[in-house]
Amino acid sequence: MSEDMSEDIYVGNLYQRFPINISKGKGAIVWDVSGKEYIDCMGGYGVALVGHCNDRVITAIKNQSDNLITCHMSVYNNTRLKFLQKMSKISPKELSKVFFSNSGAESIESALKFSRKYTGKKGVIAMIGGYHGKTFGALSVTYNEKYRKSFQPLLEGVKFVPYNNPSKIEDSLDNSIGTVIIEPIQGETGIIVPPEDFLQKIRKICDQNNLVLIFDEIQTGLGRTGKMWASEHWSTIPDIMCLAKGIAGGLPMGLTLCKPEILDAMKLGEHSSTFAGNPLSCSAGIATIDSIVEENLVGNAIKVGSIFKNGLLELKENHRIVRDVRGLGLMLALELRFDIKDILFDGIKEGLLMLYSGRNIIRLLPPLVIDEVKVLKTLDIMDKLLTREEERRNVK
Ligand SMILES: *Cc1c(COP(=O)(O)O)cnc(C)c1O
């Protein structure tokens, strides 16, 4: 039986859960407790970036755990140093200083604090549709009213502007604003790719008005979109970049990469985190970066991503319930005319895991190691699922 859901006795009802109990994973495949195999286009919400149980990550964790698992930032550690050196090789050279934390929301909290300290201003411009996490600070710049409404008051001074119109940002500027925060591609809201020159225009507005520009690359970063950083698609470099999700091969890590003058504005003790920069996560982070670089996972995201997207476009041609296909690299979405719940549950029966993104958008975040064969199989299954959904809804 794959559906042992006894966990529900102990945990809060906070997640849309699927009736499946996973016990094993390798690459882009996971298995449930009964041994049934699934193609994983859920990818742990993007965490399984270099594949489940990546060999390099396994070896790194095993070796590091023999030596040292925890080590506070108040003392030095060479595994951490090696991770920082690797990270600096792949990140924009301007963002040369790093703050470690343990999750996406924490990396956003850190970015908001650093920017407020540096600019001395509390006002933030965030995007309509933006998602940055659910702790109080991150939630304050997250748009969705469903997440926000029971938790007011949130941080004051946040203004939301449309994710496609730079002049609306200029209109919203006043003396209180010090920061602009944006996802280079909106993930949670449905893989929304911004207009061609949007990020460049925002960069320019920030430069002209001395605003700190934060890019949330928690979902888009590390090769996901077919570039190491999604911002490279538009040749734009932020002042602060937030990372988390897949950066440590599945172990918790958040990173806030900053221009040095921004992080240097923070004084001793003004921010910290107990688990920050722990050697176990750092060792897995080293293995993750090695895997991305040496196995050319960015190239695979381009190549296999384009096969995947073309296949989705073909599904759109053949199925009237498909409204739109979006995304770059291996960050893709299929927007339908209806709620996708039945399709997702049906997918599980057919051996395919997919993600929600709003009630009618299927989000696909497979590990970057996924190959063409599995993508073609995924497309076959999706074809079948869409046909069945059309029958259920009587759409021809
Ligand atoms: C997942 C995500 C977050 C939040 O990360 P958590 O680790 O869940 O706190 C923030 N921003 C983006 C773009 C994300 O995809």
mmCIF file of C-alpha atoms in Angstrom, residues 20-380:
data_model
loop_
_atom_site.group_PDB
_atom_site.id
_atom_site.type_symbol
_atom_site.label_atom_id
_atom_site.label_comp_id
_atom_site.label_asym_id
_atom_site.label_seq_id
_atom_site.Cartn_x
_atom_site.Cartn_y
_atom_site.Cartn_z
ATOM 1 C CA ILE A 20 1.441 8.921 -1.914
ATOM 2 C CA ASN A 21 4.174 7.794 0.473
ATOM 3 C CA ILE A 22 7.633 8.147 -1.079
ATOM 4 C CA SER A 23 10.535 6.176 0.317
ATOM 5 C CA LYS A 24 13.295 6.311 -2.287
ATOM 6 C CA GLY A 25 14.623 8.517 -5.053
ATOM 7 C CA LYS A 26 17.355 8.543 -7.682
ATOM 8 C CA GLY A 27 17.835 11.222 -10.307
ATOM 9 C CA ALA A 28 14.448 12.197 -11.743
ATOM 10 C CA ILE A 29 12.680 9.087 -10.385
ATOM 11 C CA VAL A 30 11.070 8.409 -7.011
ATOM 12 C CA TRP A 31 9.516 5.215 -5.657
ATOM 13 C CA ASP A 32 6.692 4.793 -3.163
ATOM 14 C CA VAL A 33 6.732 2.309 -0.297
ATOM 15 C CA SER A 34 5.162 -0.362 -2.494
ATOM 16 C CA GLY A 35 7.963 0.003 -5.047
ATOM 17 C CA LYS A 36 5.908 1.836 -7.666
ATOM 18 C CA GLU A 37 7.964 4.200 -9.833
ATOM 19 C CA TYR A 38 7.171 7.854 -10.610
ATOM 20 C CA ILE A 39 8.748 10.470 -12.860
ATOM 21 C CA ASP A 40 9.279 13.413 -10.556
ATOM 22 C CA CYS A 41 8.279 16.683 -12.204
ATOM 23 C CA MET A 42 7.461 17.992 -8.745
ATOM 24 C CA GLY A 43 11.159 17.782 -7.937
ATOM 25 C CA GLY A 44 10.617 18.560 -4.259
ATOM 26 C CA TYR A 45 9.308 22.008 -5.331
ATOM 27 C CA GLY A 46 12.586 22.555 -7.130
ATOM 28 C CA VAL A 47 14.828 21.289 -4.344
ATOM 29 C CA ALA A 48 15.877 18.109 -6.179
ATOM 30 C CA LEU A 49 17.807 20.252 -8.661
ATOM 31 C CA VAL A 50 20.762 17.897 -9.201
ATOM 32 C CA GLY A 51 18.535 14.838 -8.889
ATOM 33 C CA HIS A 52 17.442 12.785 -5.918
ATOM 34 C CA CYS A 53 20.306 11.166 -4.031
ATOM 35 C CA ASN A 54 22.898 12.588 -6.388
ATOM 36 C CA ASP A 55 26.068 10.452 -6.099
ATOM 37 C CA ARG A 56 28.349 13.420 -5.434
ATOM 38 C CA VAL A 57 25.995 14.737 -2.750
ATOM 39 C CA ILE A 58 25.766 11.314 -1.073
ATOM 40 C CA THR A 59 29.547 10.955 -0.951
ATOM 41 C CA ALA A 60 30.029 14.506 0.321
ATOM 42 C CA ILE A 61 27.494 14.099 3.125
ATOM 43 C CA LYS A 62 28.946 10.731 4.155
ATOM 44 C CA ASN A 63 32.501 12.059 4.269
ATOM 45 C CA GLN A 64 31.626 15.311 6.011
ATOM 46 C CA SER A 65 29.483 13.578 8.628
ATOM 47 C CA ASP A 66 32.486 11.481 9.630
ATOM 48 C CA ASN A 67 34.332 14.663 10.541
ATOM 49 C CA LEU A 68 32.072 17.516 11.607
ATOM 50 C CA ILE A 69 28.354 18.195 11.241
ATOM 51 C CA THR A 70 27.809 21.456 13.081
ATOM 52 C CA CYS A 71 30.084 24.455 13.328
ATOM 53 C CA HIS A 72 28.863 27.928 14.261
ATOM 54 C CA MET A 73 29.825 30.969 12.171
ATOM 55 C CA SER A 74 31.746 32.295 15.170
ATOM 56 C CA VAL A 75 34.548 29.863 14.277
ATOM 57 C CA TYR A 76 36.210 29.063 10.964
ATOM 58 C CA ASN A 77 35.764 25.905 8.895
ATOM 59 C CA ASN A 78 37.486 24.866 5.689
ATOM 60 C CA THR A 79 34.489 23.058 4.167
ATOM 61 C CA ARG A 80 32.592 26.338 4.445
ATOM 62 C CA LEU A 81 35.512 28.197 2.889
ATOM 63 C CA LYS A 82 35.631 25.754 -0.009
ATOM 64 C CA PHE A 83 31.888 26.198 -0.571
ATOM 65 C CA LEU A 84 32.251 30.002 -0.558
ATOM 66 C CA GLN A 85 35.095 29.806 -3.072
ATOM 67 C CA LYS A 86 33.019 27.572 -5.382
ATOM 68 C CA MET A 87 29.999 29.833 -5.010
ATOM 69 C CA SER A 88 32.041 32.906 -5.883
ATOM 70 C CA LYS A 89 33.154 31.218 -9.117
ATOM 71 C CA ILE A 90 29.589 30.813 -10.376
ATOM 72 C CA SER A 91 27.899 33.928 -8.975
ATOM 73 C CA PRO A 92 28.011 37.469 -10.398
ATOM 74 C CA LYS A 93 31.367 38.897 -9.301
ATOM 75 C CA GLU A 94 29.704 42.061 -8.003
ATOM 76 C CA LEU A 95 27.870 40.011 -5.356
ATOM 77 C CA SER A 96 31.003 39.070 -3.509
ATOM 78 C CA LYS A 97 29.710 38.819 0.074
ATOM 79 C CA VAL A 98 27.456 36.108 1.413
ATOM 80 C CA PHE A 99 25.139 35.639 4.359
ATOM 81 C CA PHE A 100 24.196 32.027 5.167
ATOM 82 C CA SER A 101 20.798 30.927 6.436
ATOM 83 C CA ASN A 102 18.625 27.832 6.152
ATOM 84 C CA SER A 103 15.666 28.479 3.875
ATOM 85 C CA GLY A 104 14.268 30.690 1.179
ATOM 86 C CA ALA A 105 12.170 32.824 3.499
ATOM 87 C CA GLU A 106 15.187 33.416 5.732
ATOM 88 C CA SER A 107 17.300 34.509 2.809
ATOM 89 C CA ILE A 108 14.564 37.034 1.947
ATOM 90 C CA GLU A 109 14.275 38.230 5.560
ATOM 91 C CA SER A 110 18.016 38.793 5.525
ATOM 92 C CA ALA A 111 17.914 40.679 2.232
ATOM 93 C CA LEU A 112 15.139 42.977 3.511
ATOM 94 C CA LYS A 113 17.043 43.715 6.708
ATOM 95 C CA PHE A 114 20.326 44.358 4.903
ATOM 96 C CA SER A 115 18.662 46.675 2.425
ATOM 97 C CA ARG A 116 16.844 48.626 5.125
ATOM 98 C CA LYS A 117 20.078 49.007 7.075
ATOM 99 C CA TYR A 118 22.024 50.102 4.000
ATOM 100 C CA THR A 119 19.453 52.543 2.608
ATOM 101 C CA GLY A 120 17.977 53.648 5.922
ATOM 102 C CA LYS A 121 14.568 53.384 4.266
ATOM 103 C CA LYS A 122 11.704 51.072 5.103
ATOM 104 C CA GLY A 123 9.660 51.315 1.892
ATOM 105 C CA VAL A 124 9.768 48.352 -0.488
ATOM 106 C CA ILE A 125 8.334 47.930 -3.959
ATOM 107 C CA ALA A 126 7.250 44.357 -4.656
ATOM 108 C CA MET A 127 5.440 42.782 -7.573
ATOM 109 C CA ILE A 128 1.816 41.839 -8.033
ATOM 110 C CA GLY A 129 1.902 38.038 -8.142
ATOM 111 C CA GLY A 130 5.268 37.886 -6.381
ATOM 112 C CA TYR A 131 6.082 35.077 -3.953
ATOM 113 C CA HIS A 132 8.932 35.267 -1.449
ATOM 114 C CA GLY A 133 7.928 32.988 1.437
ATOM 115 C CA LYS A 134 5.659 33.049 4.469
ATOM 116 C CA THR A 135 7.551 34.355 7.506
ATOM 117 C CA PHE A 136 6.375 37.845 8.473
ATOM 118 C CA GLY A 137 8.963 39.804 6.488
ATOM 119 C CA ALA A 138 8.854 37.576 3.418
ATOM 120 C CA LEU A 139 5.060 37.469 3.622
ATOM 121 C CA SER A 140 4.975 41.270 3.613
ATOM 122 C CA VAL A 141 6.429 41.265 0.077
ATOM 123 C CA THR A 142 4.378 38.230 -1.040
ATOM 124 C CA TYR A 143 1.294 39.285 -2.966
ATOM 125 C CA ASN A 144 -1.292 36.545 -2.574
ATOM 126 C CA GLU A 145 -4.076 37.772 -0.271
ATOM 127 C CA LYS A 146 -4.892 34.189 0.726
ATOM 128 C CA TYR A 147 -1.527 33.957 2.489
ATOM 129 C CA ARG A 148 -1.629 37.481 3.955
ATOM 130 C CA LYS A 149 -5.129 38.228 5.107
ATOM 131 C CA SER A 150 -5.104 36.608 8.560
ATOM 132 C CA PHE A 151 -1.738 38.024 9.554
ATOM 133 C CA GLN A 152 -2.061 41.783 9.381
ATOM 134 C CA PRO A 153 -0.397 44.025 10.230
ATOM 135 C CA LEU A 154 2.610 42.969 8.179
ATOM 136 C CA LEU A 155 5.657 45.194 7.518
ATOM 137 C CA GLU A 156 4.577 48.721 6.670
ATOM 138 C CA GLY A 157 5.657 50.552 3.569
ATOM 139 C CA VAL A 158 5.313 47.793 0.968
ATOM 140 C CA LYS A 159 3.753 48.761 -2.374
ATOM 141 C CA PHE A 160 2.785 46.246 -5.025
ATOM 142 C CA VAL A 161 3.112 47.143 -8.706
ATOM 143 C CA PRO A 162 2.283 45.229 -11.909
ATOM 144 C CA TYR A 163 4.853 42.697 -13.125
ATOM 145 C CA ASN A 164 5.019 44.237 -16.575
ATOM 146 C CA ASN A 165 5.018 47.995 -16.343
ATOM 147 C CA PRO A 166 8.185 49.882 -15.305
ATOM 148 C CA SER A 167 6.433 53.258 -15.350
ATOM 149 C CA LYS A 168 4.156 52.060 -12.528
ATOM 150 C CA ILE A 169 7.301 51.604 -10.453
ATOM 151 C CA GLU A 170 8.397 55.155 -11.183
ATOM 152 C CA ASP A 171 4.924 56.406 -10.247
ATOM 153 C CA SER A 172 5.154 54.612 -6.880
ATOM 154 C CA LEU A 173 8.480 56.105 -5.893
ATOM 155 C CA ASP A 174 8.632 58.474 -2.958
ATOM 156 C CA ASN A 175 11.141 59.289 -0.274
ATOM 157 C CA SER A 176 10.278 56.250 1.810
ATOM 158 C CA ILE A 177 11.241 53.668 -0.836
ATOM 159 C CA GLY A 178 14.687 52.073 -0.591
ATOM 160 C CA THR A 179 14.226 48.626 -2.094
ATOM 161 C CA VAL A 180 12.737 46.795 -5.064
ATOM 162 C CA ILE A 181 12.250 43.027 -4.810
ATOM 163 C CA ILE A 182 11.382 40.789 -7.739
ATOM 164 C CA GLU A 183 11.558 37.223 -9.038
ATOM 165 C CA PRO A 184 13.214 37.235 -12.495
ATOM 166 C CA ILE A 185 10.513 34.704 -13.438
ATOM 167 C CA GLN A 186 7.524 34.333 -11.124
ATOM 168 C CA GLY A 187 7.378 30.732 -9.932
ATOM 169 C CA GLU A 188 4.577 30.143 -7.453
ATOM 170 C CA THR A 189 2.166 32.354 -9.382
ATOM 171 C CA GLY A 190 2.439 30.256 -12.532
ATOM 172 C CA ILE A 191 5.827 30.588 -14.264
ATOM 173 C CA ILE A 192 5.273 34.142 -15.478
ATOM 174 C CA VAL A 193 8.100 35.383 -17.693
ATOM 175 C CA PRO A 194 8.389 39.189 -17.615
ATOM 176 C CA PRO A 195 8.339 41.396 -20.734
ATOM 177 C CA GLU A 196 11.632 41.467 -22.655
ATOM 178 C CA ASP A 197 13.180 44.656 -21.255
ATOM 179 C CA PHE A 198 11.437 44.710 -17.876
ATOM 180 C CA LEU A 199 14.357 43.749 -15.633
ATOM 181 C CA GLN A 200 16.745 46.088 -17.435
ATOM 182 C CA LYS A 201 14.335 48.972 -17.000
ATOM 183 C CA ILE A 202 13.937 48.191 -13.306
ATOM 184 C CA ARG A 203 17.721 48.088 -12.967
ATOM 185 C CA LYS A 204 17.896 51.527 -14.519
ATOM 186 C CA ILE A 205 15.187 52.942 -12.253
ATOM 187 C CA CYS A 206 17.017 51.557 -9.225
ATOM 188 C CA ASP A 207 20.310 53.091 -10.371
ATOM 189 C CA GLN A 208 18.735 56.481 -11.001
ATOM 190 C CA ASN A 209 16.999 56.526 -7.624
ATOM 191 C CA ASN A 210 19.586 54.817 -5.409
ATOM 192 C CA LEU A 211 17.365 51.841 -4.703
ATOM 193 C CA VAL A 212 18.633 48.403 -3.733
ATOM 194 C CA LEU A 213 17.455 45.795 -6.236
ATOM 195 C CA ILE A 214 16.839 42.315 -4.803
ATOM 196 C CA PHE A 215 16.428 39.364 -7.147
ATOM 197 C CA ASP A 216 14.761 36.325 -5.626
ATOM 198 C CA GLU A 217 16.421 33.483 -7.570
ATOM 199 C CA ILE A 218 15.357 30.870 -5.022
ATOM 200 C CA GLN A 219 13.421 28.948 -7.669
ATOM 201 C CA THR A 220 15.023 30.263 -10.876
ATOM 202 C CA GLY A 221 18.682 30.062 -9.886
ATOM 203 C CA LEU A 222 21.423 27.470 -10.414
ATOM 204 C CA GLY A 223 20.635 26.489 -13.977
ATOM 205 C CA ARG A 224 16.898 25.886 -13.671
ATOM 206 C CA THR A 225 15.992 28.197 -16.570
ATOM 207 C CA GLY A 226 18.841 27.282 -18.905
ATOM 208 C CA LYS A 227 21.218 29.933 -17.545
ATOM 209 C CA MET A 228 23.064 29.756 -14.250
ATOM 210 C CA TRP A 229 20.942 32.744 -13.125
ATOM 211 C CA ALA A 230 17.625 33.634 -14.736
ATOM 212 C CA SER A 231 18.672 37.286 -14.607
ATOM 213 C CA GLU A 232 21.306 36.445 -17.271
ATOM 214 C CA HIS A 233 18.502 36.062 -19.829
ATOM 215 C CA TRP A 234 18.144 39.816 -19.525
ATOM 216 C CA SER A 235 21.779 40.685 -18.733
ATOM 217 C CA THR A 236 20.830 42.272 -15.432
ATOM 218 C CA ILE A 237 22.727 42.090 -12.156
ATOM 219 C CA PRO A 238 20.936 42.846 -8.877
ATOM 220 C CA ASP A 239 22.448 44.320 -5.708
ATOM 221 C CA ILE A 240 21.295 41.359 -3.626
ATOM 222 C CA MET A 241 20.438 37.846 -4.812
ATOM 223 C CA CYS A 242 18.562 35.284 -2.707
ATOM 224 C CA LEU A 243 19.082 31.539 -3.119
ATOM 225 C CA ALA A 244 17.801 28.413 -1.380
ATOM 226 C CA LYS A 245 15.854 25.359 -2.611
ATOM 227 C CA GLY A 246 18.358 23.193 -4.532
ATOM 228 C CA ILE A 247 21.608 24.870 -3.479
ATOM 229 C CA ALA A 248 22.644 22.142 -1.003
ATOM 230 C CA GLY A 249 21.514 19.016 -2.850
ATOM 231 C CA GLY A 250 18.399 18.712 -0.694
ATOM 232 C CA LEU A 251 19.819 19.793 2.662
ATOM 233 C CA PRO A 252 18.554 23.102 4.071
ATOM 234 C CA MET A 253 20.508 26.191 3.074
ATOM 235 C CA GLY A 254 19.626 29.762 2.240
ATOM 236 C CA LEU A 255 22.053 32.291 0.828
ATOM 237 C CA THR A 256 21.853 36.054 0.522
ATOM 238 C CA LEU A 257 24.526 37.245 -1.908
ATOM 239 C CA CYS A 258 25.275 40.942 -1.636
ATOM 240 C CA LYS A 259 27.362 43.741 -3.024
ATOM 241 C CA PRO A 260 30.012 44.151 -0.308
ATOM 242 C CA GLU A 261 29.013 47.673 0.717
ATOM 243 C CA ILE A 262 25.489 46.434 1.502
ATOM 244 C CA LEU A 263 26.502 43.544 3.751
ATOM 245 C CA ASP A 264 29.254 45.683 5.288
ATOM 246 C CA ALA A 265 26.607 48.156 6.472
ATOM 247 C CA MET A 266 25.479 45.505 8.959
ATOM 248 C CA LYS A 267 27.142 45.692 12.379
ATOM 249 C CA LEU A 268 28.352 42.866 14.584
ATOM 250 C CA GLY A 269 25.391 40.862 15.920
ATOM 251 C CA GLU A 270 22.691 42.677 13.944
ATOM 252 C CA HIS A 271 21.785 39.441 12.185
ATOM 253 C CA SER A 272 22.734 35.800 12.705
ATOM 254 C CA SER A 273 21.543 32.228 12.492
ATOM 255 C CA THR A 274 22.634 29.239 14.557
ATOM 256 C CA PHE A 275 22.739 26.667 11.742
ATOM 257 C CA ALA A 276 24.223 29.157 9.269
ATOM 258 C CA GLY A 277 27.048 27.806 7.162
ATOM 259 C CA ASN A 278 27.065 24.401 8.843
ATOM 260 C CA PRO A 279 29.678 22.136 7.242
ATOM 261 C CA LEU A 280 27.222 19.363 6.375
ATOM 262 C CA SER A 281 25.077 21.623 4.183
ATOM 263 C CA CYS A 282 28.224 23.280 2.821
ATOM 264 C CA SER A 283 29.697 19.913 1.787
ATOM 265 C CA ALA A 284 26.461 19.094 -0.028
ATOM 266 C CA GLY A 285 26.545 22.572 -1.580
ATOM 267 C CA ILE A 286 30.044 21.960 -2.944
ATOM 268 C CA ALA A 287 28.850 18.681 -4.487
ATOM 269 C CA THR A 288 25.810 20.437 -5.928
ATOM 270 C CA ILE A 289 27.846 23.138 -7.635
ATOM 271 C CA ASP A 290 30.321 20.528 -8.942
ATOM 272 C CA SER A 291 27.452 18.512 -10.328
ATOM 273 C CA ILE A 292 25.867 21.522 -12.064
ATOM 274 C CA VAL A 293 29.175 22.644 -13.576
ATOM 275 C CA GLU A 294 30.906 19.351 -14.401
ATOM 276 C CA GLU A 295 27.818 17.549 -15.681
ATOM 277 C CA ASN A 296 26.714 20.628 -17.639
ATOM 278 C CA LEU A 297 23.251 20.632 -16.133
ATOM 279 C CA VAL A 298 22.643 24.131 -17.478
ATOM 280 C CA GLY A 299 23.160 22.716 -20.974
ATOM 281 C CA ASN A 300 20.814 19.851 -20.177
ATOM 282 C CA ALA A 301 18.172 22.295 -18.945
ATOM 283 C CA ILE A 302 18.377 24.062 -22.318
ATOM 284 C CA LYS A 303 18.369 20.904 -24.428
ATOM 285 C CA VAL A 304 15.861 18.743 -22.581
ATOM 286 C CA GLY A 305 13.870 21.835 -21.579
ATOM 287 C CA SER A 306 13.298 22.730 -25.223
ATOM 288 C CA ILE A 307 12.151 19.181 -26.053
ATOM 289 C CA PHE A 308 9.807 19.408 -23.072
ATOM 290 C CA LYS A 309 8.426 22.807 -24.034
ATOM 291 C CA ASN A 310 7.896 21.825 -27.673
ATOM 292 C CA GLY A 311 6.018 18.760 -26.462
ATOM 293 C CA LEU A 312 3.836 20.925 -24.229
ATOM 294 C CA LEU A 313 3.119 23.260 -27.152
ATOM 295 C CA GLU A 314 2.029 20.210 -29.145
ATOM 296 C CA LEU A 315 -0.299 19.223 -26.286
ATOM 297 C CA LYS A 316 -1.750 22.708 -26.491
ATOM 298 C CA GLU A 317 -2.440 22.209 -30.208
ATOM 299 C CA ASN A 318 -4.235 18.934 -29.523
ATOM 300 C CA HIS A 319 -6.166 19.756 -26.365
ATOM 301 C CA ARG A 320 -8.662 22.565 -26.138
ATOM 302 C CA ILE A 321 -8.527 22.630 -22.340
ATOM 303 C CA VAL A 322 -4.931 23.898 -22.527
ATOM 304 C CA ARG A 323 -4.836 27.663 -22.493
ATOM 305 C CA ASP A 324 -1.122 28.471 -22.398
ATOM 306 C CA VAL A 325 2.400 27.034 -22.228
ATOM 307 C CA ARG A 326 5.104 29.068 -20.477
ATOM 308 C CA GLY A 327 8.600 28.960 -19.112
ATOM 309 C CA LEU A 328 12.300 28.685 -19.813
ATOM 310 C CA GLY A 329 14.658 25.734 -19.478
ATOM 311 C CA LEU A 330 13.235 23.224 -17.028
ATOM 312 C CA MET A 331 10.901 25.685 -15.323
ATOM 313 C CA LEU A 332 7.700 25.109 -17.270
ATOM 314 C CA ALA A 333 3.960 25.481 -16.890
ATOM 315 C CA LEU A 334 0.819 24.378 -18.618
ATOM 316 C CA GLU A 335 -2.168 26.595 -17.914
ATOM 317 C CA LEU A 336 -5.564 24.932 -18.303
ATOM 318 C CA ARG A 337 -9.072 26.295 -18.507
ATOM 319 C CA PHE A 338 -10.098 24.308 -15.430
ATOM 320 C CA ASP A 339 -8.994 23.241 -11.970
ATOM 321 C CA ILE A 340 -6.163 20.714 -12.314
ATOM 322 C CA LYS A 341 -6.726 18.709 -9.147
ATOM 323 C CA ASP A 342 -8.122 15.630 -10.916
ATOM 324 C CA ILE A 343 -5.245 15.681 -13.394
ATOM 325 C CA LEU A 344 -2.635 15.798 -10.631
ATOM 326 C CA PHE A 345 -4.256 12.930 -8.732
ATOM 327 C CA ASP A 346 -4.719 10.966 -11.953
ATOM 328 C CA GLY A 347 -1.042 11.621 -12.748
ATOM 329 C CA ILE A 348 -0.026 9.887 -9.538
ATOM 330 C CA LYS A 349 -1.903 6.761 -10.644
ATOM 331 C CA GLU A 350 -0.062 6.935 -13.968
ATOM 332 C CA GLY A 351 3.360 7.340 -12.350
ATOM 333 C CA LEU A 352 3.851 11.099 -12.800
ATOM 334 C CA LEU A 353 4.246 13.743 -10.094
ATOM 335 C CA MET A 354 3.422 17.330 -11.013
ATOM 336 C CA LEU A 355 2.994 20.563 -9.079
ATOM 337 C CA TYR A 356 0.206 23.037 -8.533
ATOM 338 C CA SER A 357 0.698 26.684 -9.334
ATOM 339 C CA GLY A 358 -2.635 28.262 -8.633
ATOM 340 C CA ARG A 359 -5.733 26.164 -9.152
ATOM 341 C CA ASN A 360 -5.501 25.820 -12.942
ATOM 342 C CA ILE A 361 -1.768 25.818 -13.690
ATOM 343 C CA ILE A 362 0.411 22.690 -13.804
ATOM 344 C CA ARG A 363 3.973 23.572 -12.809
ATOM 345 C CA LEU A 364 6.858 21.344 -13.868
ATOM 346 C CA LEU A 365 10.157 21.564 -11.978
ATOM 347 C CA PRO A 366 11.932 18.279 -12.755
ATOM 348 C CA PRO A 367 15.521 17.694 -11.635
ATOM 349 C CA LEU A 368 17.968 19.157 -14.165
ATOM 350 C CA VAL A 369 19.353 15.639 -14.718
ATOM 351 C CA ILE A 370 16.130 14.469 -16.370
ATOM 352 C CA ASP A 371 16.753 12.964 -19.825
ATOM 353 C CA GLU A 372 14.868 13.018 -23.107
ATOM 354 C CA VAL A 373 13.388 9.534 -22.646
ATOM 355 C CA LYS A 374 11.729 10.499 -19.370
ATOM 356 C CA VAL A 375 10.492 13.786 -20.792
ATOM 357 C CA LEU A 376 8.890 11.997 -23.752
ATOM 358 C CA LYS A 377 7.282 9.543 -21.363
ATOM 359 C CA THR A 378 6.027 12.454 -19.248
ATOM 360 C CA LEU A 379 4.486 14.058 -22.339
ATOM 361 C CA ASP A 380 2.774 10.757 -23.240
#
